[in-house]
Amino acid sequence: LGALISCVALVLAWIENEIFYNNHNNSEIINHVLRGIVTCSCLFSNYFIFQHYKLQLEIMKSRKLIFQGTSMIKSSLFSKYFIESVFNWIHCPPFLDVKFSKEEFGIHFDLSLDAYLSVVMLGRLYIFLRLFDHYTFWTGERAIRVCKINGFLPDSKFAIKAYLKYKSLIVLALSLGFSILLFG
């Protein structure tokens, strides 16, 4: 649900940015409404991010990887939660219209803060790595037991490396297609 909310916010931010750009970097009511919806989605996404890390903490406690009395703030998860939460709040808030004028090679152009932040918001697609981390064979219970014997815990990086070894053409094709869509 958090991934869905994050993606909807990303799409709404891009629609708002296109409306803003087509109106010569001047905002209308629809821009402020869409920005307000994106702001609300950030609030809901942060709730789900907190719940995710709270569940991760409980899982670590149940696997006896950390002490039972460890709180979120004292755990190693807090810094990850804080960075992810701050990154999730990056968006253009309602009623904030800032333009940057530049001139390069004799061409004058205006870019808005809205355009910059919309590009940075693409980083929210990291959430799919987290989904990959939870729903893959390489991070399942059997993999956890085998990796624990070898002295590490499986995560999304481990799963991607395993898929690259065993299904390299599929992973490379998907990565290429995804990067073409993302950067195109």
mmCIF file of C-alpha atoms in Angstrom:
data_model
loop_
_atom_site.group_PDB
_atom_site.id
_atom_site.type_symbol
_atom_site.label_atom_id
_atom_site.label_comp_id
_atom_site.label_asym_id
_atom_site.label_seq_id
_atom_site.Cartn_x
_atom_site.Cartn_y
_atom_site.Cartn_z
ATOM 1 C CA LEU A 1 0.000 0.000 0.000
ATOM 2 C CA GLY A 2 2.897 2.341 0.766
ATOM 3 C CA ALA A 3 4.432 1.615 -2.644
ATOM 4 C CA LEU A 4 1.115 2.314 -4.345
ATOM 5 C CA ILE A 5 0.651 5.621 -2.512
ATOM 6 C CA SER A 6 4.211 6.634 -3.330
ATOM 7 C CA CYS A 7 3.747 5.862 -7.032
ATOM 8 C CA VAL A 8 0.406 7.694 -7.190
ATOM 9 C CA ALA A 9 2.083 10.726 -5.602
ATOM 10 C CA LEU A 10 4.852 10.527 -8.181
ATOM 11 C CA VAL A 11 2.367 10.435 -11.060
ATOM 12 C CA LEU A 12 0.336 13.319 -9.595
ATOM 13 C CA ALA A 13 3.501 15.385 -9.141
ATOM 14 C CA TRP A 14 4.442 14.825 -12.774
ATOM 15 C CA ILE A 15 0.927 15.756 -13.970
ATOM 16 C CA GLU A 16 1.048 18.885 -11.825
ATOM 17 C CA ASN A 17 4.484 19.743 -13.210
ATOM 18 C CA GLU A 18 3.244 19.377 -16.799
ATOM 19 C CA ILE A 19 0.282 21.670 -16.094
ATOM 20 C CA PHE A 20 2.621 24.157 -14.417
ATOM 21 C CA TYR A 21 5.067 24.054 -17.352
ATOM 22 C CA ASN A 22 2.339 24.359 -20.001
ATOM 23 C CA ASN A 23 1.057 27.442 -18.173
ATOM 24 C CA HIS A 24 4.512 29.118 -18.534
ATOM 25 C CA ASN A 25 5.543 28.347 -14.915
ATOM 26 C CA ASN A 26 2.503 30.069 -13.454
ATOM 27 C CA SER A 27 0.369 28.122 -11.002
ATOM 28 C CA GLU A 28 -3.396 27.782 -11.015
ATOM 29 C CA ILE A 29 -5.789 26.327 -8.469
ATOM 30 C CA ILE A 30 -5.391 22.820 -9.939
ATOM 31 C CA ASN A 31 -1.639 23.004 -9.309
ATOM 32 C CA HIS A 32 -2.158 23.825 -5.647
ATOM 33 C CA VAL A 33 -4.796 21.107 -5.264
ATOM 34 C CA LEU A 34 -2.507 18.482 -6.819
ATOM 35 C CA ARG A 35 0.417 19.654 -4.684
ATOM 36 C CA GLY A 36 -1.814 19.390 -1.609
ATOM 37 C CA ILE A 37 -2.750 15.827 -2.533
ATOM 38 C CA VAL A 38 0.944 14.979 -2.971
ATOM 39 C CA THR A 39 1.649 16.508 0.455
ATOM 40 C CA CYS A 40 -1.079 14.347 2.019
ATOM 41 C CA SER A 41 0.311 11.284 0.253
ATOM 42 C CA CYS A 42 3.713 12.051 1.784
ATOM 43 C CA LEU A 43 2.082 11.929 5.206
ATOM 44 C CA PHE A 44 0.503 8.530 4.496
ATOM 45 C CA SER A 45 3.716 7.201 2.933
ATOM 46 C CA ASN A 46 5.684 8.217 6.007
ATOM 47 C CA TYR A 47 3.193 6.368 8.182
ATOM 48 C CA PHE A 48 3.771 3.205 6.139
ATOM 49 C CA ILE A 49 7.528 3.731 6.210
ATOM 50 C CA PHE A 50 7.390 3.948 10.015
ATOM 51 C CA GLN A 51 5.255 0.806 10.190
ATOM 52 C CA HIS A 52 7.737 -1.000 7.944
ATOM 53 C CA TYR A 53 10.682 -0.184 10.190
ATOM 54 C CA LYS A 54 8.675 -0.947 13.315
ATOM 55 C CA LEU A 55 7.896 -4.398 11.874
ATOM 56 C CA GLN A 56 11.564 -4.852 10.887
ATOM 57 C CA LEU A 57 12.547 -4.097 14.479
ATOM 58 C CA GLU A 58 10.100 -6.692 15.796
ATOM 59 C CA ILE A 59 11.391 -9.266 13.305
ATOM 60 C CA MET A 60 14.972 -8.593 14.403
ATOM 61 C CA LYS A 61 13.907 -9.010 18.034
ATOM 62 C CA SER A 62 12.094 -12.275 17.310
ATOM 63 C CA ARG A 63 15.144 -13.671 15.486
ATOM 64 C CA LYS A 64 17.264 -12.624 18.461
ATOM 65 C CA LEU A 65 19.475 -10.414 16.306
ATOM 66 C CA ILE A 66 19.074 -7.530 18.763
ATOM 67 C CA PHE A 67 18.181 -7.180 22.445
ATOM 68 C CA GLN A 68 14.445 -7.350 23.256
ATOM 69 C CA GLY A 69 14.452 -3.968 24.993
ATOM 70 C CA THR A 70 15.913 -2.076 22.037
ATOM 71 C CA SER A 71 13.776 0.842 20.882
ATOM 72 C CA MET A 72 13.569 2.209 17.351
ATOM 73 C CA ILE A 73 15.756 5.196 18.208
ATOM 74 C CA LYS A 74 18.515 3.042 19.709
ATOM 75 C CA SER A 75 18.485 0.515 16.875
ATOM 76 C CA SER A 76 20.487 0.561 13.666
ATOM 77 C CA LEU A 77 17.223 0.995 11.772
ATOM 78 C CA PHE A 78 16.629 4.542 12.986
ATOM 79 C CA SER A 79 19.155 6.179 10.658
ATOM 80 C CA LYS A 80 17.690 4.325 7.674
ATOM 81 C CA TYR A 81 14.178 5.313 8.723
ATOM 82 C CA PHE A 82 15.180 8.947 9.178
ATOM 83 C CA ILE A 83 16.893 9.195 5.773
ATOM 84 C CA GLU A 84 14.015 7.458 4.013
ATOM 85 C CA SER A 85 11.450 9.614 5.766
ATOM 86 C CA VAL A 86 13.238 12.870 4.899
ATOM 87 C CA PHE A 87 13.694 11.739 1.294
ATOM 88 C CA ASN A 88 10.006 10.896 1.076
ATOM 89 C CA TRP A 89 9.086 14.473 2.030
ATOM 90 C CA ILE A 90 10.849 15.926 -1.018
ATOM 91 C CA HIS A 91 8.139 17.508 -3.146
ATOM 92 C CA CYS A 92 6.924 20.946 -4.142
ATOM 93 C CA PRO A 93 4.463 22.163 -1.507
ATOM 94 C CA PRO A 94 1.357 24.170 -2.412
ATOM 95 C CA PHE A 95 1.766 27.918 -3.017
ATOM 96 C CA LEU A 96 5.532 27.714 -3.517
ATOM 97 C CA ASP A 97 6.412 28.989 -6.990
ATOM 98 C CA VAL A 98 10.122 29.582 -7.447
ATOM 99 C CA LYS A 99 11.731 30.089 -10.851
ATOM 100 C CA PHE A 100 15.376 29.916 -11.791
ATOM 101 C CA SER A 101 16.438 31.849 -14.893
ATOM 102 C CA LYS A 102 19.487 30.659 -16.786
ATOM 103 C CA GLU A 103 21.200 31.486 -19.999
ATOM 104 C CA GLU A 104 23.495 29.050 -21.770
ATOM 105 C CA PHE A 105 24.850 29.255 -25.305
ATOM 106 C CA GLY A 106 22.821 32.415 -25.865
ATOM 107 C CA ILE A 107 19.513 30.722 -25.018
ATOM 108 C CA HIS A 108 17.492 32.042 -22.081
ATOM 109 C CA PHE A 109 15.247 29.608 -20.233
ATOM 110 C CA ASP A 110 13.355 29.386 -16.960
ATOM 111 C CA LEU A 111 13.246 26.305 -14.774
ATOM 112 C CA SER A 112 11.042 25.987 -11.750
ATOM 113 C CA LEU A 113 11.726 24.441 -8.375
ATOM 114 C CA ASP A 114 8.735 22.254 -9.179
ATOM 115 C CA ALA A 115 10.578 20.738 -12.155
ATOM 116 C CA TYR A 116 13.727 20.045 -10.142
ATOM 117 C CA LEU A 117 11.826 18.421 -7.281
ATOM 118 C CA SER A 118 9.747 16.320 -9.672
ATOM 119 C CA VAL A 119 12.935 14.779 -11.016
ATOM 120 C CA VAL A 120 14.284 14.148 -7.504
ATOM 121 C CA MET A 121 10.981 12.483 -6.615
ATOM 122 C CA LEU A 122 11.816 9.712 -9.090
ATOM 123 C CA GLY A 123 14.026 8.360 -6.337
ATOM 124 C CA ARG A 124 10.851 7.146 -4.647
ATOM 125 C CA LEU A 125 10.932 4.207 -6.999
ATOM 126 C CA TYR A 126 13.391 2.642 -4.547
ATOM 127 C CA ILE A 127 10.279 1.208 -2.906
ATOM 128 C CA PHE A 128 10.223 -1.512 -5.552
ATOM 129 C CA LEU A 129 13.572 -2.778 -4.276
ATOM 130 C CA ARG A 130 11.960 -3.186 -0.885
ATOM 131 C CA LEU A 131 9.080 -5.139 -2.413
ATOM 132 C CA PHE A 132 11.647 -7.251 -4.225
ATOM 133 C CA ASP A 133 13.346 -7.819 -0.876
ATOM 134 C CA HIS A 134 10.166 -9.214 0.678
ATOM 135 C CA TYR A 135 8.760 -11.305 -2.146
ATOM 136 C CA THR A 136 11.686 -13.208 -3.621
ATOM 137 C CA PHE A 137 12.957 -16.741 -3.149
ATOM 138 C CA TRP A 138 16.432 -15.463 -2.298
ATOM 139 C CA THR A 139 15.270 -13.688 0.859
ATOM 140 C CA GLY A 140 12.951 -16.439 2.117
ATOM 141 C CA GLU A 141 13.292 -18.502 5.281
ATOM 142 C CA ARG A 142 15.554 -21.129 3.681
ATOM 143 C CA ALA A 143 17.858 -18.438 2.307
ATOM 144 C CA ILE A 144 17.999 -16.783 5.726
ATOM 145 C CA ARG A 145 19.087 -20.059 7.343
ATOM 146 C CA VAL A 146 21.768 -20.729 4.716
ATOM 147 C CA CYS A 147 23.059 -17.145 4.790
ATOM 148 C CA LYS A 148 23.110 -17.116 8.599
ATOM 149 C CA ILE A 149 25.375 -20.189 8.519
ATOM 150 C CA ASN A 150 27.712 -18.240 6.225
ATOM 151 C CA GLY A 151 27.674 -15.143 8.417
ATOM 152 C CA PHE A 152 25.363 -12.638 6.718
ATOM 153 C CA LEU A 153 21.695 -11.823 6.178
ATOM 154 C CA PRO A 154 20.104 -11.833 2.721
ATOM 155 C CA ASP A 155 18.737 -8.529 1.479
ATOM 156 C CA SER A 156 17.719 -7.036 -1.856
ATOM 157 C CA LYS A 157 21.351 -6.656 -2.981
ATOM 158 C CA PHE A 158 21.944 -10.356 -2.313
ATOM 159 C CA ALA A 159 18.766 -11.296 -4.196
ATOM 160 C CA ILE A 160 19.714 -9.170 -7.211
ATOM 161 C CA LYS A 161 23.190 -10.728 -7.290
ATOM 162 C CA ALA A 162 21.656 -14.212 -7.095
ATOM 163 C CA TYR A 163 19.223 -13.438 -9.910
ATOM 164 C CA LEU A 164 22.088 -11.981 -11.970
ATOM 165 C CA LYS A 165 23.946 -15.258 -11.555
ATOM 166 C CA TYR A 166 21.061 -17.609 -12.353
ATOM 167 C CA LYS A 167 18.824 -15.533 -14.643
ATOM 168 C CA SER A 168 21.174 -12.893 -15.966
ATOM 169 C CA LEU A 169 19.488 -12.256 -19.331
ATOM 170 C CA ILE A 170 16.085 -11.696 -17.772
ATOM 171 C CA VAL A 171 17.480 -9.343 -15.104
ATOM 172 C CA LEU A 172 19.516 -7.370 -17.630
ATOM 173 C CA ALA A 173 16.563 -7.098 -20.036
ATOM 174 C CA LEU A 174 14.250 -5.907 -17.251
ATOM 175 C CA SER A 175 16.871 -3.462 -15.954
ATOM 176 C CA LEU A 176 17.455 -2.058 -19.434
ATOM 177 C CA GLY A 177 13.726 -1.702 -20.122
ATOM 178 C CA PHE A 178 13.097 -0.084 -16.745
ATOM 179 C CA SER A 179 15.977 2.370 -17.130
ATOM 180 C CA ILE A 180 14.814 3.331 -20.632
ATOM 181 C CA LEU A 181 11.331 4.089 -19.282
ATOM 182 C CA LEU A 182 12.673 5.914 -16.251
ATOM 183 C CA PHE A 183 15.240 8.089 -17.985
ATOM 184 C CA GLY A 184 13.241 8.503 -21.199
#
